[in-house]
mmCIF file of C-alpha atoms in Angstrom:
data_model
loop_
_atom_site.group_PDB
_atom_site.id
_atom_site.type_symbol
_atom_site.label_atom_id
_atom_site.label_comp_id
_atom_site.label_asym_id
_atom_site.label_seq_id
_atom_site.Cartn_x
_atom_site.Cartn_y
_atom_site.Cartn_z
ATOM 1 C CA MET A 1 125.095 -102.000 61.896
ATOM 2 C CA LYS A 2 122.848 -102.648 64.889
ATOM 3 C CA PRO A 3 119.686 -104.723 64.377
ATOM 4 C CA ASP A 4 117.370 -101.881 65.503
ATOM 5 C CA LYS A 5 119.020 -99.428 63.153
ATOM 6 C CA THR A 6 118.804 -101.952 60.322
ATOM 7 C CA ARG A 7 115.076 -102.427 60.910
ATOM 8 C CA ARG A 8 114.469 -98.656 61.009
ATOM 9 C CA THR A 9 116.451 -98.183 57.812
ATOM 10 C CA THR A 10 114.554 -100.993 56.112
ATOM 11 C CA ARG A 11 111.207 -99.548 57.216
ATOM 12 C CA ALA A 12 112.197 -96.088 55.974
ATOM 13 C CA PHE A 13 113.273 -97.551 52.643
ATOM 14 C CA GLU A 14 110.042 -99.514 52.253
ATOM 15 C CA LYS A 15 108.006 -96.441 53.178
ATOM 16 C CA ALA A 16 109.831 -94.383 50.537
ATOM 17 C CA LEU A 17 109.137 -97.033 47.914
ATOM 18 C CA SER A 18 105.479 -97.281 48.837
ATOM 19 C CA SER A 19 104.992 -93.504 48.772
ATOM 20 C CA ARG A 20 105.804 -93.352 45.054
ATOM 21 C CA PRO A 21 102.797 -94.377 42.924
ATOM 22 C CA ALA A 22 103.281 -97.738 41.230
ATOM 23 C CA GLY A 23 104.398 -97.387 37.648
ATOM 24 C CA LYS A 24 105.356 -93.718 37.941
ATOM 25 C CA TYR A 25 108.528 -92.890 36.071
ATOM 26 C CA LEU A 26 111.215 -90.762 37.679
ATOM 27 C CA LEU A 27 113.665 -89.255 35.197
ATOM 28 C CA ARG A 28 116.581 -86.910 35.812
ATOM 29 C CA LEU A 29 118.061 -84.816 33.047
ATOM 30 C CA TYR A 30 121.513 -83.404 33.709
ATOM 31 C CA VAL A 31 122.425 -80.376 31.586
ATOM 32 C CA ALA A 32 125.305 -77.885 31.538
ATOM 33 C CA GLY A 33 124.064 -74.317 31.722
ATOM 34 C CA ALA A 34 121.521 -72.573 29.511
ATOM 35 C CA THR A 35 123.059 -73.551 26.200
ATOM 36 C CA ALA A 36 121.125 -74.340 23.029
ATOM 37 C CA ARG A 37 122.066 -78.001 23.430
ATOM 38 C CA SER A 38 120.697 -78.027 26.979
ATOM 39 C CA ARG A 39 117.441 -76.371 25.906
ATOM 40 C CA GLN A 40 116.977 -78.909 23.105
ATOM 41 C CA ALA A 41 117.566 -81.804 25.501
ATOM 42 C CA ILE A 42 115.024 -80.382 27.969
ATOM 43 C CA LEU A 43 112.405 -79.912 25.233
ATOM 44 C CA ARG A 44 112.909 -83.416 23.867
ATOM 45 C CA ALA A 45 112.798 -85.007 27.326
ATOM 46 C CA ARG A 46 109.565 -83.165 28.161
ATOM 47 C CA LYS A 47 107.968 -84.147 24.853
ATOM 48 C CA LEU A 48 108.952 -87.766 25.399
ATOM 49 C CA CYS A 49 107.514 -87.781 28.909
ATOM 50 C CA GLU A 50 104.263 -86.077 27.927
ATOM 51 C CA ALA A 51 103.754 -88.359 24.927
ATOM 52 C CA GLU A 52 104.719 -91.687 26.500
ATOM 53 C CA PHE A 53 103.998 -91.399 30.209
ATOM 54 C CA THR A 54 100.748 -89.353 30.042
ATOM 55 C CA GLY A 55 101.153 -87.528 33.334
ATOM 56 C CA ASN A 56 102.612 -90.557 35.085
ATOM 57 C CA PHE A 57 106.130 -89.162 35.372
ATOM 58 C CA GLU A 58 108.370 -86.785 37.234
ATOM 59 C CA LEU A 59 111.169 -85.074 35.309
ATOM 60 C CA GLU A 60 113.913 -83.387 37.315
ATOM 61 C CA VAL A 61 116.226 -81.064 35.389
ATOM 62 C CA ILE A 62 119.593 -80.576 37.084
ATOM 63 C CA ASP A 63 122.113 -77.986 35.908
ATOM 64 C CA VAL A 64 125.541 -79.388 36.742
ATOM 65 C CA TYR A 65 126.987 -75.872 37.011
ATOM 66 C CA GLN A 66 124.453 -74.864 39.658
ATOM 67 C CA GLN A 67 124.364 -78.220 41.488
ATOM 68 C CA PRO A 68 127.740 -79.907 40.976
ATOM 69 C CA ILE A 69 127.308 -82.128 44.029
ATOM 70 C CA LEU A 70 124.218 -83.765 42.490
ATOM 71 C CA ALA A 71 126.190 -84.387 39.302
ATOM 72 C CA ARG A 72 129.000 -85.951 41.304
ATOM 73 C CA ASP A 73 126.607 -88.106 43.310
ATOM 74 C CA GLY A 74 124.885 -89.207 40.098
ATOM 75 C CA GLN A 75 128.293 -90.029 38.569
ATOM 76 C CA ILE A 76 127.596 -87.771 35.593
ATOM 77 C CA VAL A 77 130.597 -87.368 33.294
ATOM 78 C CA ALA A 78 128.918 -85.841 30.218
ATOM 79 C CA THR A 79 125.902 -83.684 29.487
ATOM 80 C CA PRO A 80 123.158 -83.857 28.551
ATOM 81 C CA THR A 81 122.485 -87.144 30.341
ATOM 82 C CA LEU A 82 119.009 -88.556 30.892
ATOM 83 C CA VAL A 83 118.737 -91.013 33.781
ATOM 84 C CA ARG A 84 115.717 -93.227 34.386
ATOM 85 C CA VAL A 85 115.819 -93.576 38.159
ATOM 86 C CA PHE A 86 112.530 -95.400 38.631
ATOM 87 C CA PRO A 87 111.388 -98.027 37.771
ATOM 88 C CA ARG A 88 114.532 -100.017 38.316
ATOM 89 C CA PRO A 89 117.035 -100.787 36.853
ATOM 90 C CA VAL A 90 118.593 -97.368 36.447
ATOM 91 C CA ARG A 91 119.191 -96.470 32.796
ATOM 92 C CA ARG A 92 121.467 -93.698 31.444
ATOM 93 C CA LEU A 93 121.372 -92.020 28.049
ATOM 94 C CA ILE A 94 124.065 -89.574 27.060
ATOM 95 C CA GLY A 95 123.604 -87.130 24.198
ATOM 96 C CA ASN A 96 121.112 -84.677 22.764
ATOM 97 C CA LEU A 97 118.172 -87.161 22.822
ATOM 98 C CA SER A 98 117.443 -86.646 19.122
ATOM 99 C CA ASN A 99 117.413 -90.358 18.218
ATOM 100 C CA THR A 100 113.895 -91.498 19.154
ATOM 101 C CA ALA A 101 114.581 -95.198 18.565
ATOM 102 C CA ARG A 102 117.621 -95.031 20.847
ATOM 103 C CA LEU A 103 115.504 -93.349 23.540
ATOM 104 C CA PHE A 104 112.910 -96.114 23.455
ATOM 105 C CA VAL A 105 115.538 -98.839 23.630
ATOM 106 C CA GLY A 106 117.631 -97.008 26.223
ATOM 107 C CA LEU A 107 114.683 -96.315 28.507
ATOM 108 C CA ASP A 108 113.274 -99.810 27.892
ATOM 109 C CA LEU A 109 109.930 -98.476 26.606
ATOM 110 C CA ASP A 110 107.409 -100.192 24.379
ATOM 111 C CA THR A 111 107.697 -98.996 20.806
ATOM 112 C CA LYS A 112 103.910 -99.005 20.453
ATOM 113 C CA GLY A 113 103.794 -95.219 20.736
ATOM 114 C CA ASN A 114 106.081 -94.548 17.782
ATOM 115 C CA THR A 115 106.022 -90.922 18.812
ATOM 116 C CA ALA A 116 107.676 -88.495 16.405
ATOM 117 C CA PHE A 117 109.197 -85.475 18.086
#
C-alpha cells in the first residue's frame, strides 16, 4: 500500500470513529424472517437498549433472508444473533435473548440496572 493511500485511509478511519458519539452503543441483531422467534428477539433487544442505554444506542435489525450478504460479511451462522459492534471489542450473543444475566455478561454491561424484561 502506498504511503499516501495509507494516510488517507487512516484519516478516513479516524474521521469515522470521531463522528460516532463517545460511549454510544452500536448493536446489530440478525434474525431469520418474520418468525415468532425473530419478533421476540427484536422486542427483547429493544427493551434492553431502551432500559440500559437510555437513548445512547443504535440498534440495526438485519433479516438474513433479505440481506444475506450482510449476514455473510458478519460471519453469522445462527439466528437470532445480537452483535455489539461498538464499543470494542465486538461481542456476539446467539439465541433468543431471554436470559437477562447472560445478556449483561455477554455484552459486558454493569449489572447495576438489574432490568427485568
